[in-house]
């Protein structure tokens, strides 16, 4: 495998399972040192030790990305261990569905916190290690090291989705943040792109009846899609099937790779044509 990311440090949030885990694994396979975050500490530690036993350089920094203190801690631990930050993938997320007329403020704001505020704070916390260092490299006449950010959006953010006023708004907002970072940090050679996934098979899209839940401030939040809806969605996918987490990861790694060195400010749709 090409070692595109040898000597590069990649942070992936929400990497204990699903798309984030596949993304962390693929970056490691392409040579990166990887920092795995997840809210679920057991899951983050297990993912990290699986990859470490396969011989990869991996650090687990569990924690809640919506905690205002977490982003600085994440950067400090990353830099203490691996010395720098080249790539950030803002992937941590979940859904908290409900129709608008029944949606609480807490339910709405939780989606903005996890999909907009947390990525913003993480990018801001990374500024000294990405923007400032790239600026210094430029001032010294050096070619800045490869650096980029990939934010995870969704088809719901591009088109809206029934029952997801909160999630759609947030997944749309992350595209605005992506394009702004691309403009502010582009002059320092730092790229920023988004990926909008359609239907990828993970815990988030399991049959709702399977009872997958996440706890938010003591409240149990139901994850998943009603099973009767999944057949209908699949019928609308030209490729005729949901995507796998590894296929989703491929798009993220591509955008951070040298193959995408002239791509910034875009939102790549990875949807099987949906
Ligand atoms: N699966 C899909 O079809 C799909 C479609 C569009 C977008 N997405 C997006 O892809 C991303 C990954 O989702 P997935 O499908 O792999 O889901 P997943 O549930 O399998 O994985 C998400 C991970 O994020 C972690 N997480 C949640 N809240 C967190 C927090 N506050 N701090 C740190 N970690 C947290 C969870 O513990 C979990 O391990 C999400 O942003 C999601 O919205 C997924």
Short mmCIF file of C-alpha atoms and ligand atoms in Angstrom, two decimals:
data_model
loop_
_atom_site.label_atom_id
_atom_site.label_comp_id
_atom_site.label_asym_id
_atom_site.label_seq_id
_atom_site.Cartn_x
_atom_site.Cartn_y
_atom_site.Cartn_z
CA UNK A 1 0.00 0.00 0.00
CA UNK A 2 1.20 3.56 -0.74
CA UNK A 3 2.52 5.25 2.42
CA UNK A 4 0.85 8.58 1.64
CA UNK A 5 0.63 9.55 5.29
CA UNK A 6 3.97 8.32 6.62
CA UNK A 7 5.25 11.01 8.98
CA UNK A 8 1.73 12.48 9.25
CA UNK A 9 -0.57 12.62 12.26
CA UNK A 10 -4.30 12.15 11.79
CA UNK A 11 -7.05 12.73 14.38
CA UNK A 12 -10.40 10.99 13.83
CA UNK A 13 -13.27 11.77 16.19
CA UNK A 14 -15.97 9.18 16.87
CA UNK A 15 -13.53 6.49 15.72
CA UNK A 16 -14.48 3.75 18.18
CA UNK A 17 -16.81 2.16 15.67
CA UNK A 18 -18.54 2.66 12.30
CA UNK A 19 -17.22 5.05 9.66
CA UNK A 20 -14.74 6.63 12.08
CA UNK A 21 -13.11 3.31 12.94
CA UNK A 22 -12.81 2.32 9.27
CA UNK A 23 -11.33 5.76 8.55
CA UNK A 24 -8.75 5.48 11.35
CA UNK A 25 -7.79 1.99 10.15
CA UNK A 26 -7.41 3.10 6.52
CA UNK A 27 -5.27 6.11 7.47
CA UNK A 28 -3.07 3.78 9.54
CA UNK A 29 -2.76 1.37 6.61
CA UNK A 30 -1.60 4.29 4.45
CA UNK A 31 1.13 5.06 6.98
CA UNK A 32 -0.36 7.65 9.37
CA UNK A 33 0.03 7.88 13.12
CA UNK A 34 -3.58 7.98 14.24
CA UNK A 35 -5.39 9.50 17.21
CA UNK A 36 -8.71 7.86 17.99
CA UNK A 37 -11.39 9.74 19.89
CA UNK A 38 -14.71 8.38 21.05
CA UNK A 39 -17.23 9.32 23.71
CA UNK A 40 -17.43 5.64 24.51
CA UNK A 41 -14.01 5.10 26.20
CA UNK A 42 -14.09 1.27 26.07
CA UNK A 43 -14.82 1.43 22.39
CA UNK A 44 -12.02 3.95 21.68
CA UNK A 45 -9.47 1.94 23.71
CA UNK A 46 -10.51 -1.34 22.06
CA UNK A 47 -10.26 0.19 18.55
CA UNK A 48 -6.83 1.62 19.38
CA UNK A 49 -5.49 -1.64 20.80
CA UNK A 50 -6.78 -3.61 17.78
CA UNK A 51 -4.86 -1.30 15.46
CA UNK A 52 -1.79 -1.25 17.73
CA UNK A 53 -1.68 -5.06 17.67
CA UNK A 54 -1.72 -4.89 13.88
CA UNK A 55 1.48 -2.84 14.20
CA UNK A 56 0.12 0.67 13.69
CA UNK A 57 0.96 3.81 15.69
CA UNK A 58 -2.27 4.69 17.46
CA UNK A 59 -3.23 6.77 20.49
CA UNK A 60 -6.63 6.67 22.18
CA UNK A 61 -7.95 9.96 23.57
CA UNK A 62 -11.48 9.15 24.71
CA UNK A 63 -13.85 11.97 25.60
CA UNK A 64 -16.93 13.92 24.69
CA UNK A 65 -16.15 16.29 21.80
CA UNK A 66 -18.95 18.60 22.96
CA UNK A 67 -17.15 19.26 26.26
CA UNK A 68 -15.68 22.77 25.79
CA UNK A 69 -12.44 21.64 27.50
CA UNK A 70 -11.97 18.56 25.34
CA UNK A 71 -10.55 20.08 22.09
CA UNK A 72 -7.51 21.66 23.82
CA UNK A 73 -6.85 18.41 25.69
CA UNK A 74 -7.10 16.44 22.42
CA UNK A 75 -4.54 18.71 20.74
CA UNK A 76 -2.19 18.64 23.74
CA UNK A 77 -2.22 14.82 23.99
CA UNK A 78 -1.78 14.46 20.23
CA UNK A 79 1.19 16.81 20.13
CA UNK A 80 2.75 15.33 23.31
CA UNK A 81 2.67 11.86 21.74
CA UNK A 82 3.15 12.42 18.02
CA UNK A 83 4.55 15.98 17.85
CA UNK A 84 2.13 17.57 15.39
CA UNK A 85 -1.26 17.53 13.63
CA UNK A 86 -1.66 17.07 9.86
CA UNK A 87 -5.24 15.88 9.40
CA UNK A 88 -8.45 16.19 11.41
CA UNK A 89 -11.58 14.23 10.57
CA UNK A 90 -14.62 15.65 12.39
CA UNK A 91 -16.71 12.49 12.28
CA UNK A 92 -18.25 12.02 15.77
CA UNK A 93 -22.01 12.21 15.53
CA UNK A 94 -25.41 10.71 16.09
CA UNK A 95 -29.05 11.35 15.27
CA UNK A 96 -31.90 12.39 17.57
CA UNK A 97 -34.91 12.26 15.31
CA UNK A 98 -38.36 13.76 15.83
CA UNK A 99 -40.94 15.77 13.95
CA UNK A 100 -40.61 19.56 14.30
CA UNK A 101 -43.86 20.00 16.22
CA UNK A 102 -42.65 17.55 18.88
CA UNK A 103 -38.96 18.46 18.95
CA UNK A 104 -37.57 19.94 22.20
CA UNK A 105 -35.00 22.74 22.30
CA UNK A 106 -32.55 20.31 23.93
CA UNK A 107 -33.02 17.83 21.07
CA UNK A 108 -32.46 20.54 18.46
CA UNK A 109 -29.46 22.14 20.17
CA UNK A 110 -27.78 18.76 20.80
CA UNK A 111 -27.39 18.27 17.05
CA UNK A 112 -25.85 21.73 16.61
CA UNK A 113 -23.48 21.05 19.54
CA UNK A 114 -22.16 17.76 18.19
CA UNK A 115 -22.11 18.51 14.44
CA UNK A 116 -21.29 22.25 14.39
CA UNK A 117 -19.97 23.61 17.70
CA UNK A 118 -17.64 20.69 18.45
CA UNK A 119 -15.98 20.69 14.98
CA UNK A 120 -15.61 24.50 15.21
CA UNK A 121 -13.91 24.25 18.63
CA UNK A 122 -11.66 21.41 17.45
CA UNK A 123 -10.55 23.38 14.39
CA UNK A 124 -9.97 26.49 16.54
CA UNK A 125 -7.94 24.45 19.04
CA UNK A 126 -5.87 23.09 16.15
CA UNK A 127 -5.02 26.57 14.83
CA UNK A 128 -1.68 26.84 16.70
CA UNK A 129 -0.60 23.43 15.37
CA UNK A 130 -1.92 23.79 11.83
CA UNK A 131 -2.46 27.42 10.76
CA UNK A 132 0.31 29.04 12.81
CA UNK A 133 2.93 26.41 12.00
CA UNK A 134 2.05 26.52 8.29
CA UNK A 135 2.31 30.32 8.41
CA UNK A 136 5.76 30.06 9.99
CA UNK A 137 6.89 27.47 7.41
CA UNK A 138 5.77 29.83 4.65
CA UNK A 139 7.56 32.80 6.24
CA UNK A 140 10.76 30.72 6.31
CA UNK A 141 10.37 30.00 2.60
CA UNK A 142 9.61 26.30 3.17
CA UNK A 143 6.85 24.35 1.44
CA UNK A 144 4.25 23.78 4.19
CA UNK A 145 3.66 20.15 5.20
CA UNK A 146 0.44 18.57 3.88
CA UNK A 147 -2.45 19.55 6.17
CA UNK A 148 -6.18 19.17 5.79
CA UNK A 149 -9.52 18.81 7.52
CA UNK A 150 -12.42 16.59 6.50
CA UNK A 151 -15.84 17.29 8.05
CA UNK A 152 -18.63 14.74 7.87
CA UNK A 153 -21.95 15.90 6.48
CA UNK A 154 -24.96 13.99 5.19
CA UNK A 155 -27.50 13.93 2.38
CA UNK A 156 -29.91 15.22 5.05
CA UNK A 157 -27.83 18.39 5.17
CA UNK A 158 -28.04 18.85 1.41
CA UNK A 159 -31.70 18.01 0.89
CA UNK A 160 -33.41 18.03 4.33
CA UNK A 161 -35.04 14.91 5.76
CA UNK A 162 -38.36 14.25 7.43
CA UNK A 163 -37.88 13.88 11.18
CA UNK A 164 -34.43 15.45 11.08
CA UNK A 165 -34.88 19.24 11.32
CA UNK A 166 -32.09 19.30 13.92
CA UNK A 167 -29.68 16.94 12.13
CA UNK A 168 -30.34 18.42 8.65
CA UNK A 169 -29.71 21.95 9.89
CA UNK A 170 -26.46 20.89 11.55
CA UNK A 171 -25.24 18.80 8.62
CA UNK A 172 -25.93 21.77 6.36
CA UNK A 173 -24.09 24.09 8.76
CA UNK A 174 -20.94 22.00 8.70
CA UNK A 175 -20.67 22.69 4.96
CA UNK A 176 -20.63 26.45 5.66
CA UNK A 177 -17.87 25.92 8.23
CA UNK A 178 -15.94 23.77 5.74
CA UNK A 179 -16.05 26.39 3.01
CA UNK A 180 -15.04 29.14 5.45
CA UNK A 181 -12.03 27.20 6.76
CA UNK A 182 -11.05 26.50 3.13
CA UNK A 183 -11.03 30.26 2.50
CA UNK A 184 -9.32 31.32 5.75
CA UNK A 185 -6.64 28.60 5.82
CA UNK A 186 -6.17 27.98 2.09
CA UNK A 187 -3.46 30.66 1.88
CA UNK A 188 -1.42 28.50 4.29
CA UNK A 189 -1.86 25.39 2.16
CA UNK A 190 -4.43 23.86 4.54
CA UNK A 191 -7.33 22.25 2.71
CA UNK A 192 -10.80 21.70 4.16
CA UNK A 193 -13.49 19.53 2.60
CA UNK A 194 -16.71 17.80 3.59
CA UNK A 195 -18.16 14.40 2.73
CA UNK A 196 -21.92 13.91 2.62
CA UNK A 197 -22.84 10.28 3.12
CA UNK A 198 -26.10 8.72 2.04
CA UNK A 199 -26.95 5.36 3.63
CA UNK A 200 -23.92 3.65 5.18
CA UNK A 201 -24.44 0.52 7.25
CA UNK A 202 -23.43 1.35 10.83
CA UNK A 203 -25.04 1.43 14.28
CA UNK A 204 -26.64 4.73 13.22
CA UNK A 205 -28.62 3.07 10.42
CA UNK A 206 -29.46 -0.29 12.10
CA UNK A 207 -33.12 -1.31 12.31
CA UNK A 208 -34.67 1.08 14.84
CA UNK A 209 -36.41 -1.96 16.34
CA UNK A 210 -32.98 -3.36 17.36
CA UNK A 211 -33.03 -0.80 20.20
CA UNK A 212 -29.62 0.89 19.67
CA UNK A 213 -29.38 3.90 21.98
CA UNK A 214 -26.95 6.62 22.99
CA UNK A 215 -27.15 8.54 26.28
CA UNK A 216 -27.13 12.35 26.09
CA UNK A 217 -27.01 14.19 29.43
CA UNK A 218 -28.76 11.32 31.14
CA UNK A 219 -31.42 10.97 28.44
CA UNK A 220 -31.68 7.80 26.30
CA UNK A 221 -31.76 8.63 22.59
CA UNK A 222 -33.03 6.01 20.14
CA UNK A 223 -30.78 5.46 17.09
CA UNK A 224 -31.55 3.67 13.81
CA UNK A 225 -34.04 3.77 10.95
CA UNK A 226 -37.44 2.02 11.00
CA UNK A 227 -36.87 -1.29 9.12
CA UNK A 228 -39.71 -0.68 6.63
CA UNK A 229 -38.03 2.60 5.58
CA UNK A 230 -34.69 0.93 4.88
CA UNK A 231 -36.09 -1.14 2.01
CA UNK A 232 -37.62 1.99 0.51
CA UNK A 233 -34.38 3.96 0.79
CA UNK A 234 -32.38 1.11 -0.76
CA UNK A 235 -34.76 1.05 -3.75
CA UNK A 236 -33.83 4.68 -4.42
CA UNK A 237 -30.09 3.97 -4.47
CA UNK A 238 -28.92 3.45 -8.07
CA UNK A 239 -26.17 1.09 -6.88
CA UNK A 240 -28.92 -0.91 -5.18
CA UNK A 241 -27.37 -1.26 -1.73
CA UNK A 242 -26.16 0.73 1.26
CA UNK A 243 -22.45 1.56 1.47
CA UNK A 244 -20.01 -0.10 3.87
CA UNK A 245 -17.99 1.83 6.48
CA UNK A 246 -14.83 0.92 4.52
CA UNK A 247 -16.27 2.46 1.34
CA UNK A 248 -17.17 5.59 3.33
CA UNK A 249 -13.63 5.75 4.75
CA UNK A 250 -12.16 5.58 1.25
CA UNK A 251 -13.68 8.95 0.35
CA UNK A 252 -12.40 10.61 3.52
CA UNK A 253 -8.86 9.30 3.07
CA UNK A 254 -8.92 10.28 -0.61
CA UNK A 255 -9.76 13.91 0.30
CA UNK A 256 -6.86 14.08 2.77
CA UNK A 257 -4.44 12.35 0.38
CA UNK A 258 -2.00 13.80 -2.16
CA UNK A 259 -4.47 12.71 -4.89
CA UNK A 260 -6.70 15.56 -3.70
CA UNK A 261 -3.95 18.17 -3.26
CA UNK A 262 -5.86 20.75 -5.37
CA UNK A 263 -9.30 20.04 -3.89
CA UNK A 264 -10.60 22.33 -1.17
CA UNK A 265 -13.94 23.75 -0.08
CA UNK A 266 -16.02 20.97 -1.62
CA UNK A 267 -18.66 18.63 -0.30
CA UNK A 268 -18.20 15.19 -1.88
CA UNK A 269 -21.39 13.10 -2.06
CA UNK A 270 -20.79 9.44 -1.25
CA UNK A 271 -24.22 7.97 -1.71
CA UNK A 272 -24.25 5.17 -4.28
CA UNK A 273 -26.07 7.70 -6.46
CA UNK A 274 -28.95 8.35 -4.02
N1 LIG B 1 -24.27 5.90 8.67
C1 LIG B 1 -24.79 6.74 7.78
O1 LIG B 1 -25.59 6.35 6.92
C2 LIG B 1 -24.42 8.19 7.80
C3 LIG B 1 -24.96 9.02 6.81
C4 LIG B 1 -24.61 10.37 6.79
C5 LIG B 1 -23.74 10.88 7.75
N2 LIG B 1 -23.25 10.04 8.72
C6 LIG B 1 -22.35 10.65 9.70
O2 LIG B 1 -21.18 9.87 9.80
C7 LIG B 1 -20.60 10.06 11.10
C8 LIG B 1 -20.27 8.70 11.70
O3 LIG B 1 -21.48 7.99 11.94
P1 LIG B 1 -21.59 6.39 11.90
O4 LIG B 1 -22.65 6.06 10.94
O5 LIG B 1 -20.26 5.77 11.77
O6 LIG B 1 -22.21 6.15 13.37
P2 LIG B 1 -21.73 5.23 14.60
O7 LIG B 1 -22.77 5.37 15.65
O8 LIG B 1 -21.39 3.86 14.11
O9 LIG B 1 -20.37 5.93 15.07
C9 LIG B 1 -20.35 7.25 15.58
C10 LIG B 1 -19.40 7.31 16.75
O10 LIG B 1 -19.39 8.66 17.26
C11 LIG B 1 -19.29 8.58 18.66
N3 LIG B 1 -19.81 9.80 19.30
C12 LIG B 1 -21.10 10.22 19.40
N4 LIG B 1 -21.17 11.34 20.11
C13 LIG B 1 -19.90 11.64 20.49
C14 LIG B 1 -19.32 12.68 21.27
N5 LIG B 1 -20.08 13.63 21.83
N6 LIG B 1 -17.97 12.70 21.43
C15 LIG B 1 -17.18 11.74 20.88
N7 LIG B 1 -17.69 10.70 20.16
C16 LIG B 1 -19.03 10.67 19.96
C17 LIG B 1 -20.14 7.38 19.05
O11 LIG B 1 -19.81 6.87 20.36
C18 LIG B 1 -19.82 6.40 17.92
O12 LIG B 1 -18.77 5.51 18.26
C19 LIG B 1 -21.60 10.88 11.90
O13 LIG B 1 -21.21 12.24 11.89
C20 LIG B 1 -22.88 10.69 11.12
O14 LIG B 1 -23.79 11.73 11.34
C21 LIG B 1 -23.56 8.72 8.76
#
